[in-house]
């Protein structure tokens, strides 16, 4: 029982990072109808910038803040310089451009940070020594994991306030619902899309730093599996639903953790365990999508991708 | 009396296809102007061309200012609101959020009092203010589309076939509402319709649009007495 609680917290913690990156995907999907294949590598690039700043002596939190601010500008530039011109040519072109951006950012990371191939040491944001845990309900909960979960929950809460309570959030929701009507009520849809890209990039910068902190390492390949699982989480939640992305990410993390810690002396333990945790997670998503094609909380407008 | 909207030689279309071939139109301030035309005549295209939603050439002056090169969201903030064909409400958003979205271009502090005003005018919307717009009936959605447009405090309301898909009684009530907005609130209206009988009742000025050209224009009485018009639009 103690272990179970611990696995669940571990799962919630890593799952919260999937949830955050999935939110970045949802923000773009709602505005454009496309999955941003470059979301993970945008996060990677920002994380390497954070690493570089910290390496040059900037305190970690300040380094993350600067990197997030740069990401905001970079995300907006990606929209204005790449996505919008591509979208004018054809509806599908932005997908191809995003895949190109994925490749491009990955290669650029390797060029600018040559040692990132092997992995660069990244400081944890929270105390992460073996002794740094608190006991809750008899289970040892690592402070680091609680910290990551708390940061993500606060970030998510702020995003929901932005979506639901601010004028720019209302504008984002109108664009997501019906871009033509949004224009008709005077919403500058292009500027809203630019803001969405900027916001997704900032989310990536935060999520990337949290992930690198847990791994105490950042390398070229760090964000790829995070991107895949986040995309799966967003799909599970319903691609156009921010709440769905959060629930999708958290449940995916918990499923992964529980499957990964499946006891060796239980039935079928050859099939269920650390090696198959991701496969099992994807199988569960597949089953959910068979029953609910638009995901748990998605509107039925979400097409199959 | 002065023209709030002046259109001269307006052409527009979709890609290489030109649909509107140089139309002229004046909408006088404080009046209701009606464009009548059959399916595919180009009525919707004409409203889209005025509101800047599609590329256009020619002259479009609003309130003494050329808006031919102005972006659609800017045109809204100048005082032109459009209720599109098929209503275009934000179906996933609540009635309240739809109304607030209608006020997007405003920066004054009277949005809340306007909200109260239009909820008073459309009490059914008030009852459903926290309901998603997609759950409203067709008539309620049309009311919402109009109320949302009014939230921008327009000088000119462009209204595209509001009667579409509505029962005759509801349509009648809707036209009475439009007439009341015109008479009591001084709202200038450009209305597109196929339902000629009702539209002629509230119109001050009528144009006939056929395959992208205005083929007749005049007072409702003059238009209604034209034999060709009676055959085509009044079923007589
Ligand atoms: N988005 C579009 N792309 C290409 N052609 C279009 C588009 N919208 C309309 N058209 C064409 O333009 C012409 C005029 O269409 P429009 O919608 O303006 O007619 P309408 O008078 O509003 O008709 P209705 O009463 O059926 O709404 C039609 O031939 C139509 O096929
Ligand atoms: Mg039409």
Coordinates of C-alpha atoms and ligand atoms in Angstrom, one line a residue:
Chain A
X1 CA 0.0 0.0 0.0
X2 CA 2.8 2.4 0.9
X3 CA 4.6 1.6 -2.3
X4 CA 1.4 2.1 -4.3
X5 CA 1.0 5.6 -3.0
X6 CA 4.6 6.3 -3.8
X7 CA 4.3 5.0 -7.3
X8 CA 1.2 7.1 -7.8
X9 CA 3.0 10.2 -6.7
X10 CA 6.0 9.4 -8.9
X11 CA 3.5 8.9 -11.8
X12 CA 1.7 12.1 -11.1
X13 CA 5.0 14.0 -11.0
X14 CA 6.3 12.8 -14.4
X15 CA 2.8 12.8 -15.7
X16 CA 2.5 16.5 -14.8
X17 CA 5.3 17.2 -17.2
X18 CA 3.4 15.3 -20.0
X19 CA 0.4 17.4 -19.0
X20 CA 2.3 20.6 -19.3
X21 CA 3.7 19.8 -22.7
X22 CA 0.3 18.5 -23.8
X23 CA -1.2 21.8 -22.8
X24 CA 1.3 23.5 -25.2
X25 CA 0.1 21.1 -27.9
X26 CA -3.5 21.9 -27.1
X27 CA -3.0 25.6 -27.3
X28 CA -1.6 25.3 -30.8
X29 CA -4.1 22.7 -31.9
X30 CA -7.0 24.9 -30.8
X31 CA -5.7 27.7 -32.9
X32 CA -4.6 25.9 -36.0
X33 CA -6.1 22.4 -36.0
X34 CA -2.6 20.9 -36.2
X35 CA -0.4 19.0 -33.9
X36 CA 2.9 20.9 -33.4
X37 CA 5.5 18.3 -34.0
X38 CA 8.2 20.7 -33.0
X39 CA 6.8 21.2 -29.4
X40 CA 9.3 18.8 -27.8
X41 CA 12.3 20.2 -29.7
X42 CA 11.2 23.8 -28.9
X43 CA 11.3 22.7 -25.3
X44 CA 14.7 21.1 -25.8
X45 CA 16.2 24.2 -27.3
X46 CA 14.9 26.4 -24.5
X47 CA 16.3 24.0 -21.9
X48 CA 19.7 24.1 -23.6
X49 CA 19.6 27.9 -23.5
X50 CA 18.7 27.6 -19.8
X51 CA 21.7 25.2 -19.3
X52 CA 24.0 27.6 -21.1
X53 CA 22.9 30.6 -19.0
X54 CA 23.3 28.6 -15.8
X55 CA 26.7 27.4 -16.9
X56 CA 27.7 31.0 -17.4
X57 CA 26.8 31.7 -13.8
X58 CA 23.2 32.9 -14.0
X59 CA 21.1 31.5 -11.1
X60 CA 18.9 28.7 -12.2
X61 CA 15.5 30.3 -11.6
X62 CA 16.7 33.5 -13.4
X63 CA 18.1 31.4 -16.2
X64 CA 14.7 29.7 -16.7
X65 CA 12.9 33.0 -16.6
X66 CA 15.2 34.5 -19.3
X67 CA 14.9 31.4 -21.4
X68 CA 11.1 31.5 -21.1
X69 CA 11.1 35.1 -22.2
X70 CA 13.3 34.3 -25.2
X71 CA 11.0 31.4 -25.9
X72 CA 8.0 33.8 -26.0
X73 CA 9.7 35.8 -28.7
X74 CA 11.0 32.7 -30.5
X75 CA 7.5 31.1 -30.5
X76 CA 6.0 34.3 -32.0
X77 CA 8.7 34.5 -34.6
X78 CA 8.1 30.8 -35.6
X79 CA 4.5 31.7 -36.2
X80 CA 5.1 34.9 -38.2
X81 CA 8.2 33.7 -40.1
X82 CA 7.4 30.0 -40.8
X83 CA 3.9 28.8 -39.9
X84 CA 1.8 31.7 -41.3
X85 CA 3.6 31.9 -44.7
X86 CA 3.3 28.1 -45.0
X87 CA -0.4 28.2 -44.1
X88 CA -1.0 30.7 -46.9
X89 CA 0.2 28.1 -49.4
X90 CA -1.8 25.1 -48.3
X91 CA -3.7 23.9 -45.3
X92 CA -1.3 20.9 -44.8
X93 CA 2.0 22.8 -45.3
X94 CA 2.3 23.9 -41.6
X95 CA 2.4 20.2 -40.6
X96 CA 5.4 19.6 -42.9
X97 CA 7.0 22.8 -41.7
X98 CA 6.6 21.7 -38.0
X99 CA 8.2 18.4 -38.8
X100 CA 11.0 20.3 -40.5
X101 CA 11.3 22.6 -37.5
X102 CA 11.6 19.5 -35.3
X103 CA 14.6 18.3 -37.3
X104 CA 16.0 21.8 -37.7
X105 CA 15.9 22.6 -34.0
X106 CA 17.4 19.3 -33.0
X107 CA 20.3 19.8 -35.4
X108 CA 20.8 23.4 -34.3
X109 CA 20.9 22.2 -30.7
X110 CA 23.7 19.8 -31.7
X111 CA 25.6 22.5 -33.5
X112 CA 25.3 25.2 -30.8
X113 CA 25.8 22.9 -27.9
X114 CA 28.2 20.2 -29.2
X115 CA 28.4 18.3 -25.9
X116 CA 24.6 17.9 -25.7
X117 CA 24.9 14.8 -27.7
X118 CA 26.3 12.9 -24.7
X119 CA 24.2 14.8 -22.2
X120 CA 24.9 17.9 -20.1
X121 CA 24.5 17.9 -16.3
X122 CA 21.4 19.9 -15.4
X123 CA 20.7 21.0 -11.8
X124 CA 17.6 19.8 -10.1
X125 CA 15.2 22.6 -9.2
X126 CA 14.4 21.0 -5.8
X127 CA 16.4 19.1 -3.1
X128 CA 16.9 15.6 -4.6
X129 CA 19.2 13.8 -2.3
X130 CA 18.1 10.4 -1.0
X131 CA 17.3 12.0 2.4
X132 CA 15.1 14.7 0.9
X133 CA 11.7 13.1 1.4
X134 CA 8.6 13.6 3.5
X135 CA 6.5 10.9 5.0
X136 CA 2.8 11.1 4.1
X137 CA 0.5 8.2 5.0
X138 CA 3.5 6.2 5.7
X139 CA 4.9 6.5 2.2
X140 CA 8.1 8.3 1.4
X141 CA 7.3 11.1 -1.0
X142 CA 10.4 12.7 -2.6
X143 CA 10.4 16.5 -2.2
X144 CA 11.6 16.9 -5.8
X145 CA 8.6 15.1 -7.1
X146 CA 6.2 17.1 -5.0
X147 CA 8.0 20.2 -6.1
X148 CA 7.6 19.4 -9.8
X149 CA 4.0 18.5 -9.4
X150 CA 3.3 21.8 -7.5
X151 CA 5.1 23.9 -10.2
X152 CA 3.0 22.3 -12.9
X153 CA -0.3 22.6 -11.0
X154 CA 0.4 26.3 -10.4
X155 CA 1.3 26.9 -14.0
X156 CA -1.8 25.0 -15.2
X157 CA -4.0 27.0 -12.8
X158 CA -2.5 30.3 -14.2
X159 CA -3.2 29.0 -17.8
X160 CA -6.8 28.3 -16.9
X161 CA -7.2 31.8 -15.4
X162 CA -5.8 33.1 -18.7
X163 CA -8.2 31.0 -20.8
X164 CA -11.3 31.6 -18.8
X165 CA -11.0 35.0 -17.2
X166 CA -9.1 37.3 -19.5
X167 CA -10.0 39.0 -22.7
X168 CA -7.1 37.4 -24.6
X169 CA -8.2 34.0 -23.3
X170 CA -11.8 34.7 -24.5
X171 CA -10.3 35.7 -27.9
X172 CA -8.3 32.4 -28.0
X173 CA -11.5 30.4 -27.3
X174 CA -13.4 32.2 -30.1
X175 CA -10.6 31.4 -32.6
X176 CA -10.6 27.8 -31.5
X177 CA -14.3 27.5 -31.9
X178 CA -14.8 29.4 -35.2
X179 CA -12.1 31.5 -36.7
X180 CA -14.3 33.2 -39.2
X181 CA -16.8 34.3 -36.6
X182 CA -13.9 35.4 -34.4
X183 CA -12.8 37.8 -37.2
X184 CA -16.4 39.0 -37.6
X185 CA -16.5 40.2 -34.0
X186 CA -13.2 41.9 -34.5
X187 CA -10.7 39.5 -32.9
X188 CA -7.3 39.9 -34.6
X189 CA -7.0 36.2 -35.3
X190 CA -3.4 36.4 -36.6
X191 CA -2.2 38.1 -33.4
X192 CA -4.0 35.6 -31.3
X193 CA -2.3 32.7 -33.2
X194 CA 1.1 34.4 -32.7
X195 CA 0.3 34.7 -29.0
X196 CA -0.6 31.0 -28.9
X197 CA 2.7 30.0 -30.4
X198 CA 4.6 32.3 -28.0
X199 CA 2.6 30.7 -25.1
X200 CA 3.3 27.2 -26.2
X201 CA 7.0 27.9 -26.4
X202 CA 7.0 29.3 -22.9
X203 CA 5.2 26.2 -21.6
X204 CA 7.9 24.2 -23.4
X205 CA 10.7 26.1 -21.7
X206 CA 9.2 25.4 -18.2
X207 CA 8.4 21.8 -19.0
X208 CA 11.8 21.2 -20.4
X209 CA 13.6 22.6 -17.4
X210 CA 11.4 20.4 -15.1
X211 CA 12.2 17.3 -17.1
X212 CA 15.9 18.0 -17.2
X213 CA 15.8 18.7 -13.5
X214 CA 14.3 15.3 -12.8
X215 CA 16.9 13.6 -15.1
X216 CA 19.7 15.9 -13.8
X217 CA 20.7 15.8 -17.4
X218 CA 19.7 17.3 -20.8
X219 CA 20.7 15.7 -24.1
X220 CA 19.6 15.9 -27.7
X221 CA 17.2 13.0 -27.2
X222 CA 15.7 14.2 -23.9
X223 CA 12.5 15.6 -25.2
X224 CA 11.5 13.1 -27.9
X225 CA 9.9 10.6 -25.7
X226 CA 8.3 13.4 -23.6
X227 CA 6.8 14.8 -26.8
X228 CA 5.4 11.4 -27.9
X229 CA 3.8 10.8 -24.5
X230 CA 2.5 14.3 -24.3
X231 CA 1.0 14.0 -27.8
X232 CA -0.6 10.7 -26.6
X233 CA -1.8 12.5 -23.4
X234 CA -3.3 15.3 -25.5
X235 CA -5.0 12.8 -27.8
X236 CA -6.3 10.9 -24.8
X237 CA -7.7 14.1 -23.3
X238 CA -9.2 15.2 -26.6
X239 CA -6.7 17.5 -28.4
X240 CA -8.8 20.7 -28.1
X241 CA -9.5 20.4 -24.3
X242 CA -7.0 22.0 -21.9
X243 CA -8.6 20.1 -19.0
X244 CA -8.4 16.9 -21.0
X245 CA -4.7 17.4 -21.6
X246 CA -4.0 17.7 -17.9
X247 CA -6.0 14.7 -17.0
X248 CA -4.6 12.8 -19.9
X249 CA -1.0 13.6 -18.9
X250 CA -1.5 12.8 -15.2
X251 CA -3.2 9.5 -16.0
X252 CA -0.6 8.5 -18.5
X253 CA 2.2 9.2 -15.9
X254 CA 0.4 7.1 -13.3
X255 CA -0.3 4.2 -15.7
X256 CA 3.4 4.2 -16.7
X257 CA 4.5 4.3 -13.1
X258 CA 2.2 1.5 -12.0
X259 CA 3.0 -0.7 -15.0
X260 CA 6.7 0.0 -14.6
X261 CA 6.5 -1.2 -11.0
X262 CA 4.4 -4.2 -11.6
X263 CA 5.5 -6.9 -9.1
X264 CA 7.6 -9.7 -10.5
X265 CA 5.8 -12.4 -8.7
X266 CA 2.4 -11.4 -10.1
X267 CA 0.7 -13.1 -13.2
X268 CA 2.0 -12.1 -16.6
X269 CA 4.9 -10.2 -15.2
X270 CA 6.9 -11.2 -18.3
X271 CA 4.5 -9.0 -20.2
X272 CA 3.8 -6.2 -17.8
X273 CA 6.7 -4.2 -16.3
X274 CA 9.3 -1.6 -16.8
X275 CA 10.1 -2.6 -20.4
X276 CA 6.5 -2.5 -21.6
X277 CA 5.2 0.4 -19.5
X278 CA 5.0 2.8 -22.5
X279 CA 3.5 0.1 -24.8
X280 CA 0.8 -0.6 -22.2
X281 CA 0.1 3.1 -21.8
X282 CA -0.4 3.4 -25.6
X283 CA -2.6 0.3 -25.7
X284 CA -4.9 1.9 -23.1
X285 CA -5.1 5.1 -25.1
X286 CA -5.9 3.0 -28.2
X287 CA -8.8 1.4 -26.3
X288 CA -10.1 4.7 -25.1
X289 CA -10.0 6.2 -28.6
X290 CA -11.9 3.2 -30.0
X291 CA -14.7 3.9 -27.5
X292 CA -14.4 7.7 -27.7
X293 CA -12.9 8.8 -31.0
X294 CA -12.6 12.4 -29.9
X295 CA -10.8 11.6 -26.7
X296 CA -12.1 11.9 -23.1
X297 CA -13.0 15.5 -23.1
X298 CA -12.6 16.6 -26.7
X299 CA -15.4 18.2 -28.8
X300 CA -16.6 16.0 -31.6
X301 CA -15.0 18.5 -34.1
X302 CA -11.6 16.9 -33.4
X303 CA -10.7 15.0 -36.6
X304 CA -8.7 11.8 -36.6
X305 CA -5.0 12.5 -37.0
Chain B
X1 CA -30.0 62.6 -44.8
X2 CA -26.6 61.3 -45.6
X3 CA -25.3 57.9 -46.7
X4 CA -23.7 56.0 -43.9
X5 CA -22.5 53.4 -46.4
X6 CA -21.5 54.2 -50.0
X7 CA -20.6 51.4 -52.3
X8 CA -19.4 52.0 -55.9
X9 CA -18.3 49.5 -58.5
X10 CA -17.7 46.9 -55.9
X11 CA -16.3 43.6 -57.3
X12 CA -15.3 40.5 -55.3
X13 CA -15.1 36.8 -55.6
X14 CA -13.2 33.7 -54.6
X15 CA -9.8 33.1 -56.1
X16 CA -10.0 33.4 -59.8
X17 CA -13.8 33.5 -59.9
X18 CA -15.5 36.9 -59.8
X19 CA -18.9 36.7 -58.2
X20 CA -19.8 40.4 -57.7
X21 CA -19.4 42.4 -60.9
X22 CA -19.3 46.1 -59.8
X23 CA -22.3 46.9 -57.7
X24 CA -23.4 50.3 -56.4
X25 CA -25.4 50.8 -53.2
X26 CA -26.2 53.6 -50.7
X27 CA -27.4 52.9 -47.2
X28 CA -28.8 56.0 -45.6
X29 CA -28.2 56.7 -41.9
X30 CA -31.1 55.5 -39.8
X31 CA -32.7 53.4 -42.5
X32 CA -33.2 49.7 -43.2
X33 CA -31.9 48.7 -46.7
X34 CA -32.8 45.3 -48.0
X35 CA -31.0 43.3 -50.7
X36 CA -33.2 40.7 -52.4
X37 CA -31.9 37.9 -54.5
X38 CA -32.2 34.3 -55.4
X39 CA -29.8 31.5 -54.2
X40 CA -26.4 32.1 -55.5
X41 CA -27.0 35.7 -56.6
X42 CA -24.1 36.9 -54.5
X43 CA -25.8 38.4 -51.5
X44 CA -23.5 36.8 -48.9
X45 CA -20.5 37.7 -51.1
X46 CA -21.7 41.3 -51.1
X47 CA -21.9 41.5 -47.3
X48 CA -18.5 39.7 -47.0
X49 CA -17.0 42.2 -49.4
X50 CA -18.3 45.1 -47.4
X51 CA -17.0 43.7 -44.1
X52 CA -13.6 43.0 -45.6
X53 CA -13.8 39.2 -45.2
X54 CA -12.8 38.6 -48.8
X55 CA -10.6 40.5 -51.2
X56 CA -12.5 43.3 -53.1
X57 CA -12.0 46.2 -55.4
X58 CA -14.0 49.4 -55.9
X59 CA -15.2 52.0 -53.5
X60 CA -16.6 51.2 -50.0
X61 CA -17.0 54.3 -47.8
X62 CA -18.3 54.0 -44.3
X63 CA -19.2 57.1 -42.3
X64 CA -17.2 59.3 -44.7
X65 CA -14.1 57.1 -44.6
X66 CA -12.8 54.7 -47.2
X67 CA -12.6 51.1 -45.8
X68 CA -11.7 49.3 -49.0
X69 CA -8.2 48.6 -47.7
X70 CA -9.2 48.2 -44.0
X71 CA -8.8 44.8 -42.2
X72 CA -12.1 43.1 -41.1
X73 CA -11.4 43.4 -37.4
X74 CA -10.7 47.2 -37.8
X75 CA -13.9 47.6 -39.8
X76 CA -15.8 46.1 -36.8
X77 CA -14.2 48.6 -34.5
X78 CA -15.3 51.4 -36.8
X79 CA -18.9 50.4 -36.3
X80 CA -19.9 47.7 -38.8
X81 CA -21.1 44.5 -37.3
X82 CA -22.1 41.4 -39.3
X83 CA -24.5 38.7 -38.5
X84 CA -23.4 36.0 -40.9
X85 CA -25.6 33.5 -42.8
X86 CA -26.0 30.4 -40.5
X87 CA -25.6 32.7 -37.5
X88 CA -21.9 32.0 -36.7
X89 CA -22.4 31.8 -32.9
X90 CA -19.6 30.3 -30.9
X91 CA -21.3 27.0 -30.1
X92 CA -18.8 25.8 -27.5
X93 CA -18.9 29.1 -25.6
X94 CA -21.6 30.1 -23.2
X95 CA -24.2 32.7 -24.2
X96 CA -22.5 35.1 -21.9
X97 CA -19.1 34.6 -23.5
X98 CA -20.6 35.0 -26.9
X99 CA -21.9 38.4 -25.8
X100 CA -18.6 39.4 -24.3
X101 CA -16.8 38.3 -27.5
X102 CA -19.1 40.6 -29.3
X103 CA -17.7 43.5 -27.3
X104 CA -14.1 42.5 -28.1
X105 CA -13.3 45.7 -30.0
X106 CA -14.6 47.9 -27.2
X107 CA -12.4 49.4 -24.5
X108 CA -15.0 51.4 -22.6
X109 CA -16.4 50.5 -19.2
X110 CA -20.0 50.2 -20.3
X111 CA -19.8 46.6 -21.6
X112 CA -21.6 45.3 -18.5
X113 CA -24.4 47.8 -18.7
X114 CA -24.9 47.0 -22.4
X115 CA -25.0 43.4 -21.5
X116 CA -27.8 44.1 -19.1
X117 CA -29.6 46.2 -21.8
X118 CA -29.5 43.5 -24.4
X119 CA -30.5 40.8 -21.9
X120 CA -33.5 43.0 -21.2
X121 CA -34.3 43.1 -24.9
X122 CA -33.8 39.4 -25.4
X123 CA -34.9 37.8 -22.1
X124 CA -34.6 34.3 -23.4
X125 CA -30.9 34.8 -23.8
X126 CA -30.7 36.0 -20.2
X127 CA -32.4 32.8 -19.0
X128 CA -29.7 30.8 -20.9
X129 CA -26.7 33.0 -20.3
X130 CA -24.5 30.2 -18.8
X131 CA -25.7 27.6 -21.4
X132 CA -23.5 26.8 -24.3
X133 CA -24.7 28.5 -27.5
X134 CA -24.7 25.2 -29.3
X135 CA -27.6 24.0 -27.1
X136 CA -29.9 26.9 -28.1
X137 CA -32.7 26.6 -30.6
X138 CA -32.4 28.0 -34.1
X139 CA -34.4 31.1 -33.2
X140 CA -32.5 31.7 -30.0
X141 CA -29.2 31.4 -31.8
X142 CA -30.3 34.0 -34.3
X143 CA -31.2 36.3 -31.5
X144 CA -27.8 35.6 -29.9
X145 CA -26.1 36.4 -33.2
X146 CA -27.8 39.7 -33.4
X147 CA -27.3 40.5 -29.7
X148 CA -23.7 39.6 -30.0
X149 CA -23.3 42.0 -33.0
X150 CA -25.0 44.7 -31.0
X151 CA -22.5 44.3 -28.2
X152 CA -19.9 46.0 -30.5
X153 CA -22.1 49.2 -30.5
X154 CA -22.4 49.2 -34.3
X155 CA -23.6 52.1 -36.4
X156 CA -24.4 49.7 -39.2
X157 CA -25.7 46.1 -38.8
X158 CA -25.2 43.7 -41.7
X159 CA -27.7 40.8 -41.4
X160 CA -27.5 37.8 -43.7
X161 CA -30.8 35.9 -44.2
X162 CA -31.8 35.9 -40.5
X163 CA -35.0 34.1 -41.4
X164 CA -33.2 31.0 -42.7
X165 CA -34.5 27.9 -41.1
X166 CA -36.9 29.6 -38.8
X167 CA -40.7 29.0 -38.4
X168 CA -42.8 31.8 -39.9
X169 CA -43.9 33.1 -36.4
X170 CA -40.4 33.3 -35.2
X171 CA -39.3 35.0 -38.4
X172 CA -42.0 37.6 -37.9
X173 CA -40.9 38.3 -34.3
X174 CA -37.4 38.6 -35.5
X175 CA -38.2 41.2 -38.1
X176 CA -40.2 43.1 -35.5
X177 CA -37.1 43.1 -33.4
X178 CA -35.0 44.4 -36.2
X179 CA -37.5 47.1 -36.9
X180 CA -37.5 48.1 -33.2
X181 CA -33.7 48.3 -33.1
X182 CA -33.9 50.6 -36.2
X183 CA -36.7 52.8 -34.8
X184 CA -35.9 53.0 -31.2
X185 CA -32.1 52.7 -31.2
X186 CA -31.4 54.4 -34.5
X187 CA -29.5 51.4 -35.8
X188 CA -28.9 51.4 -39.5
X189 CA -29.5 48.0 -41.1
X190 CA -28.4 46.3 -44.3
X191 CA -30.5 43.2 -44.5
X192 CA -30.1 40.3 -47.0
X193 CA -33.2 38.2 -47.6
X194 CA -35.1 35.9 -49.9
X195 CA -38.2 36.3 -47.8
X196 CA -39.4 39.3 -49.7
X197 CA -42.8 39.8 -48.1
X198 CA -41.5 40.4 -44.6
X199 CA -38.4 42.2 -45.7
X200 CA -40.3 44.7 -47.8
X201 CA -42.5 45.6 -44.8
X202 CA -39.6 46.9 -42.8
X203 CA -37.5 48.3 -45.6
X204 CA -36.9 51.9 -46.6
X205 CA -34.9 51.0 -49.6
X206 CA -34.7 47.8 -51.6
X207 CA -32.1 46.5 -54.2
X208 CA -32.5 43.4 -56.4
X209 CA -29.3 41.4 -56.9
X210 CA -29.0 38.9 -59.7
X211 CA -25.9 37.0 -60.7
X212 CA -23.6 39.6 -59.1
X213 CA -25.3 42.7 -60.5
X214 CA -27.9 45.1 -59.0
X215 CA -30.8 45.0 -61.5
X216 CA -33.2 47.3 -59.8
X217 CA -33.3 49.6 -56.8
X218 CA -35.9 51.8 -55.2
X219 CA -38.6 52.2 -52.6
X220 CA -40.3 49.1 -51.4
X221 CA -43.6 50.3 -53.0
X222 CA -41.9 50.8 -56.4
X223 CA -40.1 47.5 -56.2
X224 CA -43.2 45.6 -55.1
X225 CA -45.2 46.9 -58.0
X226 CA -42.7 45.7 -60.6
X227 CA -44.2 42.8 -62.4
X228 CA -41.0 40.8 -62.8
X229 CA -40.2 41.2 -59.1
X230 CA -43.7 40.1 -58.1
X231 CA -43.2 36.9 -60.1
X232 CA -39.8 36.2 -58.9
X233 CA -39.9 37.1 -55.2
X234 CA -43.5 37.6 -54.1
X235 CA -45.0 34.5 -55.6
X236 CA -47.8 36.6 -57.3
Ligands
LIG1 N1 -16.2 30.2 -50.4 C1 -16.6 30.2 -51.7 N2 -15.7 29.7 -52.6 C2 -16.0 29.7 -53.9 N3 -17.2 30.1 -54.4 C3 -18.1 30.6 -53.5 C4 -17.8 30.6 -52.1 N4 -18.9 31.1 -51.5 C5 -19.8 31.4 -52.5 N5 -19.3 31.0 -53.7 C6 -20.0 31.2 -55.0 O1 -20.4 32.5 -55.2 C7 -21.7 32.6 -55.8 C8 -22.6 33.5 -54.9 O2 -22.6 32.9 -53.6 P1 -23.3 33.7 -52.4 O3 -23.1 32.8 -51.2 O4 -22.8 35.1 -52.3 O5 -24.8 33.6 -52.8 P2 -26.1 34.1 -52.0 O6 -26.8 35.1 -52.8 O7 -25.7 34.5 -50.6 O8 -26.9 32.7 -52.0 P3 -27.8 32.1 -50.8 O9 -29.1 32.7 -50.8 O10 -27.9 30.6 -51.2 O11 -27.1 32.2 -49.5 C9 -22.2 31.2 -55.9 O12 -22.1 30.8 -57.2 C10 -21.3 30.4 -55.0 O13 -21.1 29.1 -55.6
LIG2 MG1 -26.1 33.7 -48.8

